[in-house]
Amino acid sequence: MSKTTALAIQIATGDTRPIFRQIVDGIRKEIAIGNIAHESKLPSVRALAMQLGINANTVAKAYTELTSQGLLESRKGLGVFVTEPKQLLSKAEQEKRLKDASQRFINEVLYLDYSPDQAVQYLLNEMHKMNNRN
Amino acid sequence: MTDYIIEAKGLTKRYGKKLALNNFNLQIPFGGIHALIGANGAGKSTLFRILLGFESPTVGETAVLGMNSEQLSPEMRGRLGYVNEEHSLPTWMTAGEVTKMQRNLYPNWNQKVYEAVLGNFDVEPTQKVAELSRGERAGLNLSMALAQSPELLILDEPTLGLDVVAKQAFLEALMHTETETNTTIIYCSHQMEEIERVAENLIIIENGRVIYTASPDDFCERISYWICDFDEGVPELSSIPGILSLKKIEQQYHLMTVDQQAEEFKEYLLSVGAENPVQAPVNLDKAINSVLAKNHKSPTELV
């Protein structure tokens, strides 16, 4: 029986994102930045609902969405686990996501008045740090 | 057997000249936590009293657990729980006596739930109900309602007047009761933060009618918020598709709409002379407010 990994996520009411969406985004981020490793066991639907003080159906909805996105899988009688990373997006979708993300990054760079070279250098440094950590 | 735990058909209730319910129709399926939302005087408490058979409708009929509300037997009543907003309990009895009476009355009494909720309140079994504060009385009343493990639990503004810790404990017990005992819970509240956390289904009523039923997320998606300038004059309010409210704040107009596609509505705004229309995000609080504000009594404009 594997141990449950604690999920350090928070939700806010009154937000324009529905609570289930906040959970989906929160877990995606925790996986992306490496706070939860692949193959980790997540808290049960009920446990996370208790932790966040929300209806269990909302957590179930978030877990279902993450499962259909291929990030989680539920194993019968064992619980919910983070899957091995797989490339699930189509090439076009992948490019679109990268384009959107870079657009947001560029907007910030322009706003903060950094030069393109400085921004590129910063990005490279950050990605090196990430590689070293893994 | 019916598919609905609550059914109301063509319900009208008249008090003198005032229509509390006006051809009100509602079907609530078994299971889940349903929040009943409406302005003061929208008909929420009247609906509860009719559902439980405490009052008769002027026209129409209701059924709970498949049985006509006006013919509820004592056995059926044992399967229903109801907490009114005043938390009225027999003042001359002690907390312990009231609890003992209830425990004997309800076969599915859950002592664990009772203790988990009441443990947050400083209520001694020897204290008379009359001596309890409003919050303590609420705590005692809600602990008993949840411990009854009824099939249907109706709560009229249950958390009003509870402190933050007691409220949290009550909501946890409420959600626990729903999942563990399959209780269907109908409750009304004006507290959006709480509704967003707890409710799976919203029933929004206005002037004695149901105007929306949807999950909080689906409901929010139907409402849009636009901000624009109308330098050449504002279109006639009734000509704007799906309009819920139009407010002028300084030089800009703020519009809330329902069921409008973003692209199409933007086209429309441009076609009637709007400048720089921008769509702003909407949260649950704002979405509910916009539908209730549409016909709410309001004084003349502030700005």
Tab-separated table of N, CA and C in Angstrom, chain A:
chain	number	residue	atom	x	y	z
A	1	MET	N	0.853	-1.200	0.000
A	1	MET	CA	0.000	0.000	0.000
A	1	MET	C	0.885	1.245	0.000
A	2	SER	N	0.789	2.040	-1.072
A	2	SER	CA	1.648	3.228	-1.120
A	2	SER	C	1.047	4.363	-0.290
A	3	LYS	N	1.936	5.231	0.150
A	3	LYS	CA	1.509	6.351	0.985
A	3	LYS	C	0.905	7.468	0.150
A	4	THR	N	0.006	8.209	0.758
A	4	THR	CA	-0.619	9.323	0.053
A	4	THR	C	0.287	10.544	0.075
A	5	THR	N	0.394	11.206	-1.068
A	5	THR	CA	1.169	12.441	-1.147
A	5	THR	C	0.244	13.616	-0.834
A	6	ALA	N	0.697	14.482	0.056
A	6	ALA	CA	-0.133	15.640	0.418
A	6	ALA	C	-0.199	16.605	-0.757
A	7	LEU	N	-1.373	17.190	-0.958
A	7	LEU	CA	-1.540	18.168	-2.033
A	7	LEU	C	-1.584	19.565	-1.419
A	8	ALA	N	-0.553	20.355	-1.700
A	8	ALA	CA	-0.523	21.701	-1.120
A	8	ALA	C	-1.189	22.691	-2.078
A	9	ILE	N	-2.496	22.512	-2.260
A	9	ILE	CA	-3.195	23.460	-3.125
A	9	ILE	C	-4.254	24.204	-2.320
A	10	GLN	N	-4.682	25.340	-2.850
A	10	GLN	CA	-5.680	26.130	-2.153
A	10	GLN	C	-6.735	26.579	-3.147
A	11	ILE	N	-7.947	26.751	-2.678
A	11	ILE	CA	-8.981	27.275	-3.563
A	11	ILE	C	-9.534	28.565	-2.965
A	12	ALA	N	-10.127	29.372	-3.810
A	12	ALA	CA	-10.731	30.621	-3.335
A	12	ALA	C	-12.160	30.698	-3.844
A	13	THR	N	-13.065	31.066	-2.949
A	13	THR	CA	-14.428	31.306	-3.421
A	13	THR	C	-14.505	32.748	-3.911
A	14	GLY	N	-15.497	33.029	-4.710
A	14	GLY	CA	-15.629	34.380	-5.255
A	14	GLY	C	-14.720	34.606	-6.440
A	15	ASP	N	-13.967	33.563	-6.816
A	15	ASP	CA	-13.079	33.657	-7.964
A	15	ASP	C	-13.899	33.472	-9.243
A	16	THR	N	-13.373	33.982	-10.367
A	16	THR	CA	-14.109	33.796	-11.613
A	16	THR	C	-13.876	32.404	-12.201
A	17	ARG	N	-12.876	31.689	-11.675
A	17	ARG	CA	-12.721	30.297	-12.101
A	17	ARG	C	-13.533	29.416	-11.155
A	18	PRO	N	-14.346	28.497	-11.688
A	18	PRO	CA	-15.070	27.587	-10.802
A	18	PRO	C	-14.090	26.795	-9.931
A	19	ILE	N	-14.558	26.331	-8.776
A	19	ILE	CA	-13.675	25.629	-7.843
A	19	ILE	C	-13.033	24.401	-8.482
A	20	PHE	N	-13.818	23.633	-9.259
A	20	PHE	CA	-13.234	22.415	-9.843
A	20	PHE	C	-12.075	22.779	-10.775
A	21	ARG	N	-12.224	23.914	-11.487
A	21	ARG	CA	-11.171	24.377	-12.402
A	21	ARG	C	-9.927	24.776	-11.599
A	22	GLN	N	-10.131	25.402	-10.457
A	22	GLN	CA	-8.995	25.801	-9.623
A	22	GLN	C	-8.219	24.578	-9.145
A	23	ILE	N	-8.966	23.492	-8.852
A	23	ILE	CA	-8.300	22.256	-8.412
A	23	ILE	C	-7.512	21.649	-9.573
A	24	VAL	N	-8.138	21.611	-10.755
A	24	VAL	CA	-7.463	21.065	-11.945
A	24	VAL	C	-6.162	21.846	-12.183
A	25	ASP	N	-6.263	23.173	-12.196
A	25	ASP	CA	-5.078	24.002	-12.447
A	25	ASP	C	-4.027	23.801	-11.356
A	26	GLY	N	-4.491	23.743	-10.106
A	26	GLY	CA	-3.579	23.581	-8.973
A	26	GLY	C	-2.791	22.282	-9.068
A	27	ILE	N	-3.477	21.183	-9.378
A	27	ILE	CA	-2.795	19.887	-9.449
A	27	ILE	C	-1.858	19.845	-10.660
A	28	ARG	N	-2.326	20.390	-11.779
A	28	ARG	CA	-1.463	20.438	-12.973
A	28	ARG	C	-0.157	21.153	-12.652
A	29	LYS	N	-0.295	22.261	-11.914
A	29	LYS	CA	0.884	23.055	-11.591
A	29	LYS	C	1.827	22.279	-10.662
A	30	GLU	N	1.244	21.615	-9.658
A	30	GLU	CA	2.055	20.838	-8.724
A	30	GLU	C	2.831	19.749	-9.458
A	31	ILE	N	2.188	19.142	-10.456
A	31	ILE	CA	2.873	18.106	-11.244
A	31	ILE	C	3.953	18.759	-12.104
A	32	ALA	N	3.585	19.882	-12.753
A	32	ALA	CA	4.505	20.534	-13.694
A	32	ALA	C	5.789	20.998	-13.009
A	33	ILE	N	5.659	21.560	-11.805
A	33	ILE	CA	6.868	22.074	-11.164
A	33	ILE	C	7.588	21.004	-10.347
A	34	GLY	N	7.056	19.806	-10.366
A	34	GLY	CA	7.767	18.702	-9.742
A	34	GLY	C	7.499	18.521	-8.250
A	35	ASN	N	6.517	19.227	-7.703
A	35	ASN	CA	6.182	19.032	-6.284
A	35	ASN	C	5.525	17.684	-6.029
A	36	ILE	N	4.823	17.156	-7.034
A	36	ILE	CA	4.315	15.789	-6.893
A	36	ILE	C	4.931	14.972	-8.025
A	37	ALA	N	5.558	13.898	-7.621
A	37	ALA	CA	6.252	13.054	-8.597
A	37	ALA	C	5.251	12.153	-9.316
A	38	HIS	N	5.662	11.642	-10.454
A	38	HIS	CA	4.833	10.671	-11.159
A	38	HIS	C	4.742	9.413	-10.319
A	39	GLU	N	3.638	8.731	-10.442
A	39	GLU	CA	3.356	7.529	-9.639
A	39	GLU	C	2.962	7.854	-8.201
A	40	SER	N	2.866	9.137	-7.842
A	40	SER	CA	2.413	9.465	-6.479
A	40	SER	C	0.943	9.122	-6.339
A	41	LYS	N	0.580	8.758	-5.114
A	41	LYS	CA	-0.827	8.522	-4.824
A	41	LYS	C	-1.426	9.801	-4.260
A	42	LEU	N	-2.521	10.250	-4.836
A	42	LEU	CA	-3.158	11.484	-4.370
A	42	LEU	C	-4.183	11.176	-3.280
A	43	PRO	N	-4.565	12.201	-2.512
A	43	PRO	CA	-5.618	11.994	-1.505
A	43	PRO	C	-6.913	11.525	-2.173
A	44	SER	N	-7.728	10.803	-1.443
A	44	SER	CA	-9.013	10.353	-1.991
A	44	SER	C	-9.898	11.577	-2.210
A	45	VAL	N	-10.943	11.371	-2.988
A	45	VAL	CA	-11.902	12.452	-3.257
A	45	VAL	C	-12.410	13.041	-1.943
A	46	ARG	N	-12.771	12.170	-1.019
A	46	ARG	CA	-13.339	12.641	0.249
A	46	ARG	C	-12.325	13.402	1.085
A	47	ALA	N	-11.090	12.876	1.088
A	47	ALA	CA	-10.056	13.520	1.904
A	47	ALA	C	-9.750	14.925	1.377
A	48	LEU	N	-9.648	15.055	0.056
A	48	LEU	CA	-9.347	16.374	-0.498
A	48	LEU	C	-10.527	17.333	-0.292
A	49	ALA	N	-11.748	16.780	-0.375
A	49	ALA	CA	-12.934	17.609	-0.137
A	49	ALA	C	-12.916	18.147	1.291
A	50	MET	N	-12.550	17.291	2.240
A	50	MET	CA	-12.459	17.703	3.644
A	50	MET	C	-11.376	18.757	3.808
A	51	GLN	N	-10.231	18.499	3.170
A	51	GLN	CA	-9.093	19.419	3.286
A	51	GLN	C	-9.481	20.816	2.803
A	52	LEU	N	-10.202	20.873	1.667
A	52	LEU	CA	-10.526	22.162	1.074
A	52	LEU	C	-11.850	22.740	1.580
A	53	GLY	N	-12.603	21.908	2.323
A	53	GLY	CA	-13.890	22.362	2.840
A	53	GLY	C	-14.931	22.557	1.750
A	54	ILE	N	-14.972	21.613	0.809
A	54	ILE	CA	-15.928	21.726	-0.294
A	54	ILE	C	-16.648	20.409	-0.522
A	55	ASN	N	-17.655	20.456	-1.366
A	55	ASN	CA	-18.433	19.275	-1.706
A	55	ASN	C	-17.564	18.243	-2.440
A	56	ALA	N	-17.713	16.976	-2.063
A	56	ALA	CA	-16.897	15.920	-2.657
A	56	ALA	C	-17.117	15.788	-4.168
A	57	ASN	N	-18.312	16.118	-4.616
A	57	ASN	CA	-18.584	16.007	-6.062
A	57	ASN	C	-17.720	16.952	-6.886
A	58	THR	N	-17.359	18.082	-6.283
A	58	THR	CA	-16.508	19.041	-6.987
A	58	THR	C	-15.113	18.461	-7.180
A	59	VAL	N	-14.604	17.788	-6.147
A	59	VAL	CA	-13.292	17.146	-6.255
A	59	VAL	C	-13.361	16.013	-7.283
A	60	ALA	N	-14.458	15.257	-7.223
A	60	ALA	CA	-14.617	14.139	-8.170
A	60	ALA	C	-14.597	14.656	-9.607
A	61	LYS	N	-15.235	15.791	-9.828
A	61	LYS	CA	-15.283	16.390	-11.168
A	61	LYS	C	-13.866	16.775	-11.625
A	62	ALA	N	-13.087	17.348	-10.709
A	62	ALA	CA	-11.706	17.743	-11.047
A	62	ALA	C	-10.862	16.514	-11.359
A	63	TYR	N	-10.996	15.462	-10.544
A	63	TYR	CA	-10.226	14.234	-10.770
A	63	TYR	C	-10.619	13.605	-12.109
A	64	THR	N	-11.906	13.650	-12.431
A	64	THR	CA	-12.366	13.089	-13.704
A	64	THR	C	-11.731	13.838	-14.865
A	65	GLU	N	-11.715	15.148	-14.743
A	65	GLU	CA	-11.128	15.959	-15.824
A	65	GLU	C	-9.634	15.648	-15.984
A	66	LEU	N	-8.913	15.569	-14.856
A	66	LEU	CA	-7.482	15.283	-14.920
A	66	LEU	C	-7.227	13.871	-15.467
A	67	THR	N	-8.152	12.965	-15.169
A	67	THR	CA	-8.017	11.601	-15.690
A	67	THR	C	-8.207	11.602	-17.202
A	68	SER	N	-9.215	12.368	-17.658
A	68	SER	CA	-9.445	12.387	-19.115
A	68	SER	C	-8.325	13.141	-19.831
A	69	GLN	N	-7.631	14.010	-19.121
A	69	GLN	CA	-6.468	14.678	-19.708
A	69	GLN	C	-5.233	13.788	-19.667
A	70	GLY	N	-5.363	12.645	-19.002
A	70	GLY	CA	-4.267	11.688	-18.951
A	70	GLY	C	-3.249	11.939	-17.857
A	71	LEU	N	-3.541	12.865	-16.942
A	71	LEU	CA	-2.571	13.154	-15.883
A	71	LEU	C	-2.731	12.258	-14.663
A	72	LEU	N	-3.956	11.794	-14.446
A	72	LEU	CA	-4.206	10.915	-13.313
A	72	LEU	C	-4.795	9.616	-13.817
A	73	GLU	N	-4.661	8.582	-12.992
A	73	GLU	CA	-5.415	7.373	-13.297
A	73	GLU	C	-5.880	6.756	-11.994
A	74	SER	N	-7.073	6.192	-12.066
A	74	SER	CA	-7.580	5.601	-10.842
A	74	SER	C	-7.387	4.102	-10.944
A	75	ARG	N	-6.772	3.533	-9.905
A	75	ARG	CA	-6.505	2.089	-9.900
A	75	ARG	C	-7.435	1.432	-8.902
A	76	LYS	N	-8.136	0.462	-9.394
A	76	LYS	CA	-9.186	-0.160	-8.604
A	76	LYS	C	-8.701	-0.601	-7.222
A	77	GLY	N	-9.382	-0.106	-6.211
A	77	GLY	CA	-9.071	-0.527	-4.850
A	77	GLY	C	-7.808	0.078	-4.268
A	78	LEU	N	-7.049	0.813	-5.081
A	78	LEU	CA	-5.784	1.364	-4.595
A	78	LEU	C	-5.832	2.878	-4.426
A	79	GLY	N	-6.539	3.552	-5.326
A	79	GLY	CA	-6.624	5.005	-5.239
A	79	GLY	C	-6.326	5.698	-6.543
A	80	VAL	N	-6.057	6.990	-6.431
A	80	VAL	CA	-5.809	7.807	-7.625
A	80	VAL	C	-4.323	8.129	-7.706
A	81	PHE	N	-3.727	7.901	-8.879
A	81	PHE	CA	-2.283	8.079	-9.039
A	81	PHE	C	-1.951	9.048	-10.165
A	82	VAL	N	-0.780	9.701	-10.034
A	82	VAL	CA	-0.277	10.549	-11.107
A	82	VAL	C	0.382	9.634	-12.136
A	83	THR	N	0.003	9.780	-13.395
A	83	THR	CA	0.519	8.874	-14.427
A	83	THR	C	1.913	9.293	-14.888
A	84	GLU	N	2.572	8.377	-15.600
A	84	GLU	CA	3.835	8.706	-16.263
A	84	GLU	C	3.530	9.749	-17.332
A	85	PRO	N	4.449	10.688	-17.551
A	85	PRO	CA	4.175	11.709	-18.552
A	85	PRO	C	4.053	11.093	-19.941
A	86	LYS	N	3.041	11.535	-20.655
A	86	LYS	CA	2.826	11.048	-22.016
A	86	LYS	C	2.508	12.259	-22.863
A	87	GLN	N	2.847	12.182	-24.111
A	87	GLN	CA	2.482	13.294	-24.981
A	87	GLN	C	1.080	13.035	-25.523
A	88	LEU	N	0.127	13.788	-25.018
A	88	LEU	CA	-1.257	13.527	-25.401
A	88	LEU	C	-1.800	14.545	-26.380
A	89	LEU	N	-1.073	15.664	-26.524
A	89	LEU	CA	-1.592	16.718	-27.386
A	89	LEU	C	-1.153	16.492	-28.823
A	90	SER	N	-1.991	16.930	-29.731
A	90	SER	CA	-1.609	16.872	-31.137
A	90	SER	C	-0.543	17.931	-31.375
A	91	LYS	N	0.186	17.756	-32.486
A	91	LYS	CA	1.246	18.697	-32.837
A	91	LYS	C	0.683	20.134	-32.899
A	92	ALA	N	-0.461	20.275	-33.551
A	92	ALA	CA	-1.057	21.609	-33.724
A	92	ALA	C	-1.417	22.224	-32.361
A	93	GLU	N	-2.032	21.385	-31.499
A	93	GLU	CA	-2.442	21.867	-30.178
A	93	GLU	C	-1.213	22.270	-29.361
A	94	GLN	N	-0.160	21.437	-29.494
A	94	GLN	CA	1.093	21.687	-28.790
A	94	GLN	C	1.658	23.050	-29.186
A	95	GLU	N	1.667	23.306	-30.517
A	95	GLU	CA	2.202	24.568	-31.012
A	95	GLU	C	1.372	25.755	-30.562
A	96	LYS	N	0.061	25.553	-30.553
A	96	LYS	CA	-0.832	26.646	-30.159
A	96	LYS	C	-0.593	27.018	-28.697
A	97	ARG	N	-0.450	25.976	-27.844
A	97	ARG	CA	-0.250	26.226	-26.423
A	97	ARG	C	1.060	26.968	-26.191
A	98	LEU	N	2.097	26.547	-26.932
A	98	LEU	CA	3.397	27.181	-26.769
A	98	LEU	C	3.333	28.635	-27.244
A	99	LYS	N	2.612	28.851	-28.327
A	99	LYS	CA	2.482	30.203	-28.861
A	99	LYS	C	1.768	31.108	-27.848
A	100	ASP	N	0.659	30.606	-27.276
A	100	ASP	CA	-0.085	31.389	-26.286
A	100	ASP	C	0.794	31.730	-25.093
A	101	ALA	N	1.530	30.697	-24.620
A	101	ALA	CA	2.359	30.902	-23.436
A	101	ALA	C	3.458	31.915	-23.732
A	102	SER	N	4.066	31.821	-24.925
A	102	SER	CA	5.153	32.747	-25.231
A	102	SER	C	4.603	34.164	-25.399
A	103	GLN	N	3.378	34.262	-25.930
A	103	GLN	CA	2.767	35.581	-26.083
A	103	GLN	C	2.616	36.260	-24.718
A	104	ARG	N	2.173	35.476	-23.737
A	104	ARG	CA	2.019	36.032	-22.390
A	104	ARG	C	3.376	36.449	-21.834
A	105	PHE	N	4.367	35.603	-22.071
A	105	PHE	CA	5.722	35.894	-21.589
A	105	PHE	C	6.258	37.175	-22.235
A	106	ILE	N	6.066	37.282	-23.559
A	106	ILE	CA	6.554	38.461	-24.286
A	106	ILE	C	5.880	39.736	-23.770
A	107	ASN	N	4.585	39.651	-23.534
A	107	ASN	CA	3.868	40.814	-23.006
A	107	ASN	C	4.490	41.301	-21.705
A	108	GLU	N	4.790	40.357	-20.819
A	108	GLU	CA	5.404	40.713	-19.540
A	108	GLU	C	6.778	41.339	-19.753
A	109	VAL	N	7.566	40.723	-20.655
A	109	VAL	CA	8.929	41.207	-20.922
A	109	VAL	C	8.876	42.654	-21.401
A	110	LEU	N	7.947	42.923	-22.335
A	110	LEU	CA	7.826	44.279	-22.876
A	110	LEU	C	7.402	45.243	-21.778
A	111	TYR	N	6.433	44.792	-20.990
A	111	TYR	CA	5.904	45.640	-19.929
A	111	TYR	C	6.998	45.985	-18.919
A	112	LEU	N	7.820	44.985	-18.602
A	112	LEU	CA	8.855	45.187	-17.583
A	112	LEU	C	10.119	45.820	-18.173
A	113	ASP	N	10.090	46.035	-19.501
A	113	ASP	CA	11.167	46.774	-20.154
A	113	ASP	C	12.498	46.027	-20.160
A	114	TYR	N	12.443	44.694	-20.373
A	114	TYR	CA	13.686	43.934	-20.564
A	114	TYR	C	13.957	43.829	-22.060
A	115	SER	N	15.237	43.650	-22.414
A	115	SER	CA	15.552	43.483	-23.836
A	115	SER	C	15.292	42.035	-24.224
A	116	PRO	N	15.062	41.749	-25.535
A	116	PRO	CA	14.853	40.363	-25.968
A	116	PRO	C	16.007	39.458	-25.529
A	117	ASP	N	17.249	39.938	-25.640
A	117	ASP	CA	18.394	39.111	-25.243
A	117	ASP	C	18.347	38.754	-23.762
A	118	GLN	N	18.027	39.752	-22.941
A	118	GLN	CA	17.938	39.496	-21.494
A	118	GLN	C	16.867	38.451	-21.202
A	119	ALA	N	15.741	38.587	-21.890
A	119	ALA	CA	14.636	37.653	-21.657
A	119	ALA	C	15.016	36.227	-22.052
A	120	VAL	N	15.661	36.090	-23.202
A	120	VAL	CA	16.079	34.771	-23.683
A	120	VAL	C	17.064	34.158	-22.690
A	121	GLN	N	18.017	34.969	-22.246
A	121	GLN	CA	19.029	34.487	-21.307
A	121	GLN	C	18.374	33.996	-20.019
A	122	TYR	N	17.407	34.767	-19.548
A	122	TYR	CA	16.712	34.418	-18.313
A	122	TYR	C	15.993	33.077	-18.452
A	123	LEU	N	15.307	32.934	-19.581
A	123	LEU	CA	14.562	31.706	-19.856
A	123	LEU	C	15.503	30.490	-19.886
A	124	LEU	N	16.648	30.661	-20.568
A	124	LEU	CA	17.617	29.568	-20.660
A	124	LEU	C	18.131	29.174	-19.277
A	125	ASN	N	18.468	30.192	-18.475
A	125	ASN	CA	18.953	29.917	-17.113
A	125	ASN	C	17.934	29.128	-16.304
A	126	GLU	N	16.692	29.570	-16.369
A	126	GLU	CA	15.635	28.910	-15.594
A	126	GLU	C	15.488	27.457	-16.030
A	127	MET	N	15.565	27.207	-17.338
A	127	MET	CA	15.383	25.848	-17.832
A	127	MET	C	16.569	24.967	-17.459
A	128	HIS	N	17.761	25.544	-17.404
A	128	HIS	CA	18.931	24.794	-16.945
A	128	HIS	C	18.750	24.366	-15.503
A	129	LYS	N	18.280	25.327	-14.691
A	129	LYS	CA	18.064	25.027	-13.270
A	129	LYS	C	17.115	23.849	-13.126
A	130	MET	N	16.054	23.841	-13.928
A	130	MET	CA	15.054	22.787	-13.863
A	130	MET	C	15.679	21.438	-14.232
A	131	ASN	N	16.496	21.429	-15.303
A	131	ASN	CA	17.143	20.196	-15.740
A	131	ASN	C	18.070	19.647	-14.674
A	132	ASN	N	18.810	20.553	-14.005
A	132	ASN	CA	19.726	20.111	-12.964
A	132	ASN	C	18.991	19.475	-11.801
A	133	ARG	N	17.804	20.029	-11.513
A	133	ARG	CA	17.037	19.510	-10.384
A	133	ARG	C	16.512	18.113	-10.675
A	134	ASN	N	16.088	17.891	-11.920
A	134	ASN	CA	15.556	16.563	-12.250
A	134	ASN	C	16.714	15.571	-12.373
